[in-house]
Amino acid sequence: MGTEVFSFWSILDKVSRSLEGHRLADVFRTVSFYPGETYGEDRHRRIEINYVKRGDCYLRCGGDEVRFRENELMIVGSNVFHSFRAGQEGTVLMQLEFLPEIFSSLSASTPSRDGFSGAPVFPEENQLIKIVNHVRIKRTVQNIINELTEENCYGRQMVVLYYAELLLLICRYMNEVCLPFPVNDTLRKAVSYIREHYYRELPISEIARFSGVGERYLHKLFIRQFSCSPLHYLNQYRIDKSLDLLQNTDLSVKEISFSCGFQSPQYFARVFHRYCGCTPREWSSSRVKVE
């Protein structure tokens, strides 16, 4: 029984050839909107990704209006009705729109035994995806826009690679955020609320109130599902976000501590040490030495 050998270059060539005749993006730009400026209702085949660089805005999708603030990212699936409204102070967006064939070509061309090939990235229930403070996804979108704008040598191949990275990062995010069934609906609400509001002061009482239960019952749900308390889950999520910022940005420890919802750099350092066995600065120094 023969074994087909896949090389990096053969896969890249296969994907690039499958996209011949397709534009790698229909919209790639940074654009400003006046306070209260509106667009829509609109629907198009393109997958739409918007990163909020400044200000805030609202996207209405499926009867719900969702607010997006600075450093948050929205992903609108193909053929989804949506409308846009800038916030009271206006907003600046980094926009990337491309046909779904880009992602489908990548997933169909990926040799894999883990069930990833051909997996739908945007099923019906994920028509609008909100991602908060994800540095790597934002950076990858920026890299795609830069390559498309600069048109350097091997630029098309670089864009394909960045799209592959973007697809993997989104799939990883969806795998982490979407809880497996049969998760209790109350727990699903609580986890979603934590992941959307972790960057600010977030009392457990507020999470329980949003979930429609008491703190004691919420504690039981978290112990049953995750073998930890809601506070432990919240802190672990904040630490995971801080590790991403420590590795992928030049933000100071103080800036990262507040970005991740800790009340002070000192408290951040104590919690970080509890979970990682070292201080944030020690972790950053060890990463520099390894790399």
Coordinates of C-alpha atoms in Angstrom, one line a residue:
M1 CA 0.0 0.0 0.0
G2 CA 1.7 3.2 -1.2
T3 CA 2.0 6.3 0.9
E4 CA 1.5 9.7 -0.7
V5 CA 4.1 12.2 0.4
F6 CA 3.1 15.8 0.9
S7 CA 5.7 18.5 0.9
F8 CA 5.3 22.1 2.1
W9 CA 5.9 23.4 -1.4
S10 CA 3.6 21.0 -3.1
I11 CA 0.8 21.9 -0.8
L12 CA 1.4 25.6 -1.2
D13 CA 1.6 25.2 -5.0
K14 CA -1.6 23.2 -5.0
V15 CA -3.5 25.8 -3.0
S16 CA -2.1 28.7 -5.0
R17 CA -3.1 27.1 -8.3
S18 CA -6.6 26.3 -6.9
L19 CA -7.0 30.1 -6.3
E20 CA -5.9 31.2 -9.7
G21 CA -8.5 33.5 -11.2
H22 CA -9.7 34.6 -7.7
R23 CA -8.8 37.8 -6.0
L24 CA -7.2 37.1 -2.7
A25 CA -9.3 39.9 -1.2
D26 CA -12.0 42.2 -2.4
V27 CA -11.6 44.7 0.5
F28 CA -8.3 45.4 2.4
R29 CA -8.0 48.7 4.0
T30 CA -8.1 50.9 7.1
V31 CA -11.1 53.2 7.1
S32 CA -12.7 55.8 9.4
F33 CA -16.4 56.3 10.1
Y34 CA -18.1 59.5 11.4
P35 CA -20.0 59.3 14.6
G36 CA -23.4 57.6 14.0
E37 CA -22.5 56.8 10.4
T38 CA -24.6 53.8 9.2
Y39 CA -24.4 51.2 6.4
G40 CA -26.7 48.4 5.4
E41 CA -28.7 46.3 5.6
D42 CA -26.3 44.3 3.4
R43 CA -25.5 40.8 2.4
H44 CA -22.6 39.4 0.3
R45 CA -20.8 36.2 -0.4
R46 CA -17.6 37.6 1.1
I47 CA -16.4 36.7 4.5
E48 CA -16.0 40.0 6.3
I49 CA -13.4 40.7 9.1
N50 CA -13.3 44.0 10.9
Y51 CA -10.8 44.9 13.6
V52 CA -11.7 48.0 15.7
K53 CA -8.6 50.1 15.9
R54 CA -10.3 53.1 17.6
G55 CA -13.7 54.0 19.0
D56 CA -16.7 51.7 18.9
C57 CA -19.4 50.5 16.6
Y58 CA -22.5 48.3 16.4
L59 CA -23.3 45.4 14.1
R60 CA -26.9 44.2 13.7
C61 CA -27.2 40.6 12.7
G62 CA -30.1 38.2 13.0
G63 CA -32.2 40.6 15.0
D64 CA -29.5 41.3 17.6
E65 CA -27.2 44.4 17.8
V66 CA -23.7 43.7 19.1
R67 CA -21.3 46.4 20.3
F68 CA -17.7 46.2 19.3
R69 CA -15.1 48.2 21.2
E70 CA -11.4 49.0 20.6
N71 CA -9.2 45.9 20.1
E72 CA -12.2 43.7 19.3
L73 CA -12.7 41.9 16.1
M74 CA -15.9 40.8 14.2
I75 CA -16.1 38.1 11.7
V76 CA -19.3 38.0 9.5
G77 CA -20.0 34.8 7.6
S78 CA -20.9 34.6 3.9
N79 CA -24.4 35.6 2.8
V80 CA -25.3 36.9 6.3
F81 CA -27.7 40.0 6.5
H82 CA -26.1 42.6 8.6
S83 CA -26.0 46.4 9.1
F84 CA -23.4 48.7 10.6
R85 CA -23.5 51.8 12.9
A86 CA -20.5 53.8 14.2
G87 CA -20.5 54.8 17.9
Q88 CA -20.9 58.3 19.3
E89 CA -17.2 59.2 18.8
G90 CA -16.9 57.4 15.4
T91 CA -14.6 54.5 14.8
V92 CA -11.6 53.3 12.8
L93 CA -11.7 49.8 11.3
M94 CA -9.1 47.6 9.7
Q95 CA -11.2 45.7 7.1
L96 CA -10.6 42.5 5.2
E97 CA -13.2 40.9 2.9
F98 CA -12.6 37.8 0.8
L99 CA -14.6 35.0 -0.9
P100 CA -15.2 31.8 1.1
E101 CA -13.4 29.9 -1.6
I102 CA -10.1 31.1 0.0
F103 CA -10.8 29.1 3.2
S104 CA -12.5 26.2 1.5
S105 CA -9.5 25.7 -0.8
L106 CA -7.2 25.7 2.2
S107 CA -9.2 23.2 4.2
A108 CA -9.8 20.9 1.2
S109 CA -6.1 20.9 0.5
T110 CA -4.9 20.1 4.0
P111 CA -3.7 16.5 4.4
S112 CA -4.9 15.5 7.8
R113 CA -6.1 12.5 9.8
D114 CA -7.7 14.5 12.6
G115 CA -11.0 15.4 10.9
F116 CA -10.0 19.0 10.1
S117 CA -10.0 18.7 6.3
G118 CA -13.2 20.2 4.9
A119 CA -14.6 21.2 8.3
P120 CA -17.0 24.1 8.1
V121 CA -15.5 27.2 9.8
F122 CA -18.8 29.2 9.8
P123 CA -21.8 26.9 10.5
E124 CA -25.2 28.6 10.7
E125 CA -25.0 29.3 14.4
N126 CA -21.7 31.2 13.9
Q127 CA -22.9 33.8 11.5
L128 CA -21.3 36.5 13.6
I129 CA -18.2 35.8 15.7
K130 CA -16.9 38.3 18.2
I131 CA -13.2 38.0 19.3
V132 CA -11.8 40.1 22.1
N133 CA -8.2 41.2 22.3
H134 CA -6.7 38.4 20.2
V135 CA -3.3 39.8 19.2
R136 CA -2.3 37.0 16.8
I137 CA -5.5 37.1 14.7
K138 CA -5.3 40.9 14.5
R139 CA -1.6 40.7 13.5
T140 CA -2.4 38.0 10.8
V141 CA -5.1 40.2 9.3
Q142 CA -2.7 43.1 9.2
N143 CA -0.1 40.9 7.5
I144 CA -2.5 40.0 4.8
I145 CA -3.4 43.6 4.2
N146 CA 0.2 44.6 4.1
E147 CA 1.1 41.9 1.5
L148 CA -1.8 42.8 -0.7
T149 CA -1.0 46.5 -0.5
E150 CA 2.8 46.2 -1.1
E151 CA 2.7 43.6 -3.9
N152 CA 6.2 42.3 -3.1
C153 CA 7.9 39.3 -4.7
Y154 CA 6.2 36.0 -3.6
G155 CA 3.5 38.2 -2.2
R156 CA 0.7 35.9 -3.4
Q157 CA 2.3 32.9 -1.7
M158 CA 2.7 34.9 1.5
V159 CA -0.9 35.8 1.5
V160 CA -2.0 32.2 1.1
L161 CA 0.2 31.3 4.0
Y162 CA -1.3 34.0 6.2
Y163 CA -4.8 32.9 5.2
A164 CA -3.8 29.4 6.4
E165 CA -2.6 30.9 9.7
L166 CA -5.8 32.9 10.0
L167 CA -8.0 29.8 9.3
L168 CA -6.1 27.8 12.0
L169 CA -6.3 30.6 14.6
I170 CA -10.0 31.0 14.0
C171 CA -10.6 27.3 14.2
R172 CA -8.6 27.1 17.4
Y173 CA -10.5 30.0 18.9
M174 CA -13.9 28.4 18.0
N175 CA -12.7 25.1 19.5
E176 CA -11.8 26.9 22.7
V177 CA -14.9 29.1 22.9
C178 CA -17.6 26.7 21.8
L179 CA -18.3 24.4 24.7
P180 CA -19.0 20.7 23.8
F181 CA -22.5 19.4 24.2
P182 CA -24.3 18.6 26.4
V183 CA -23.1 21.6 28.4
N184 CA -25.7 23.2 30.7
D185 CA -27.2 26.4 29.1
T186 CA -26.5 28.3 32.3
L187 CA -22.9 27.3 32.3
R188 CA -22.6 28.2 28.6
K189 CA -23.9 31.7 29.4
A190 CA -21.5 32.1 32.3
V191 CA -18.5 31.0 30.3
S192 CA -19.4 33.3 27.3
Y193 CA -19.8 36.2 29.7
I194 CA -16.4 35.6 31.3
R195 CA -14.7 35.4 27.9
E196 CA -16.4 38.6 26.7
H197 CA -15.8 40.7 29.9
Y198 CA -12.6 39.3 31.4
Y199 CA -10.7 42.5 30.7
R200 CA -12.5 44.5 33.4
E201 CA -13.4 44.0 37.0
L202 CA -15.8 41.1 37.0
P203 CA -17.4 40.0 40.3
I204 CA -18.7 36.4 40.4
S205 CA -22.0 37.9 41.5
E206 CA -22.3 39.7 38.2
I207 CA -21.6 36.5 36.2
A208 CA -24.2 34.6 38.3
R209 CA -26.8 37.4 37.8
F210 CA -26.3 37.4 34.0
S211 CA -26.6 33.6 34.0
G212 CA -29.9 33.7 36.0
V213 CA -28.7 31.7 39.0
G214 CA -27.2 32.1 42.4
E215 CA -23.5 32.2 43.1
R216 CA -23.6 28.9 45.0
Y217 CA -25.3 27.0 42.2
L218 CA -23.0 28.6 39.6
H219 CA -20.0 27.3 41.7
K220 CA -21.5 23.8 41.7
L221 CA -21.8 23.9 37.9
F222 CA -18.2 24.9 37.4
I223 CA -16.9 22.3 39.8
R224 CA -19.0 19.6 38.0
Q225 CA -17.9 20.6 34.5
F226 CA -14.3 22.1 35.0
S227 CA -13.3 20.8 38.4
C228 CA -12.6 24.4 39.5
S229 CA -14.5 27.5 40.8
P230 CA -15.8 30.3 38.6
L231 CA -13.0 32.6 40.0
H232 CA -10.3 30.0 39.2
Y233 CA -11.7 29.7 35.6
L234 CA -11.8 33.5 35.2
N235 CA -8.2 33.9 36.5
Q236 CA -7.0 31.0 34.3
Y237 CA -8.6 32.7 31.2
R238 CA -7.0 36.0 32.1
I239 CA -3.6 34.4 32.5
D240 CA -3.9 32.7 29.1
K241 CA -4.6 36.1 27.6
S242 CA -1.7 37.6 29.4
L243 CA 0.7 34.9 28.0
D244 CA -0.4 35.8 24.5
L245 CA 0.2 39.5 25.1
L246 CA 3.6 38.8 26.8
Q247 CA 4.7 36.8 23.8
N248 CA 3.3 38.8 20.9
T249 CA 3.4 42.4 22.0
D250 CA 5.7 45.0 23.4
L251 CA 3.2 46.0 26.1
S252 CA 4.6 46.5 29.6
V253 CA 3.7 44.1 32.5
K254 CA 1.6 47.0 33.9
E255 CA -0.3 47.5 30.7
I256 CA -0.9 43.8 30.3
S257 CA -2.2 43.5 33.9
F258 CA -4.9 46.1 33.3
S259 CA -5.7 44.8 29.8
C260 CA -6.5 41.4 31.3
G261 CA -8.7 42.7 34.1
F262 CA -6.3 42.6 37.1
Q263 CA -6.7 45.4 39.5
S264 CA -2.9 46.0 39.9
P265 CA 0.4 44.7 38.5
Q266 CA 1.2 43.3 42.0
Y267 CA -2.0 41.2 42.1
F268 CA -1.4 40.2 38.5
A269 CA 2.2 39.0 39.4
R270 CA 0.8 37.0 42.4
V271 CA -1.9 35.2 40.3
F272 CA 0.6 34.7 37.5
H273 CA 3.1 33.0 39.8
R274 CA 0.4 30.8 41.3
Y275 CA -0.6 29.5 37.8
C276 CA 2.8 29.6 36.0
G277 CA 5.4 29.2 38.8
C278 CA 7.2 32.4 37.9
T279 CA 6.6 36.1 37.6
P280 CA 5.5 37.7 34.2
R281 CA 9.0 39.2 33.8
E282 CA 10.7 35.9 34.5
W283 CA 8.5 34.2 31.9
S284 CA 9.2 36.9 29.3
S285 CA 13.0 36.6 30.0
S286 CA 12.9 32.8 29.6
R287 CA 11.1 33.2 26.3
V288 CA 13.7 35.6 24.9
K289 CA 16.5 33.2 25.8
V290 CA 14.8 30.3 24.1
E291 CA 14.0 32.2 21.0

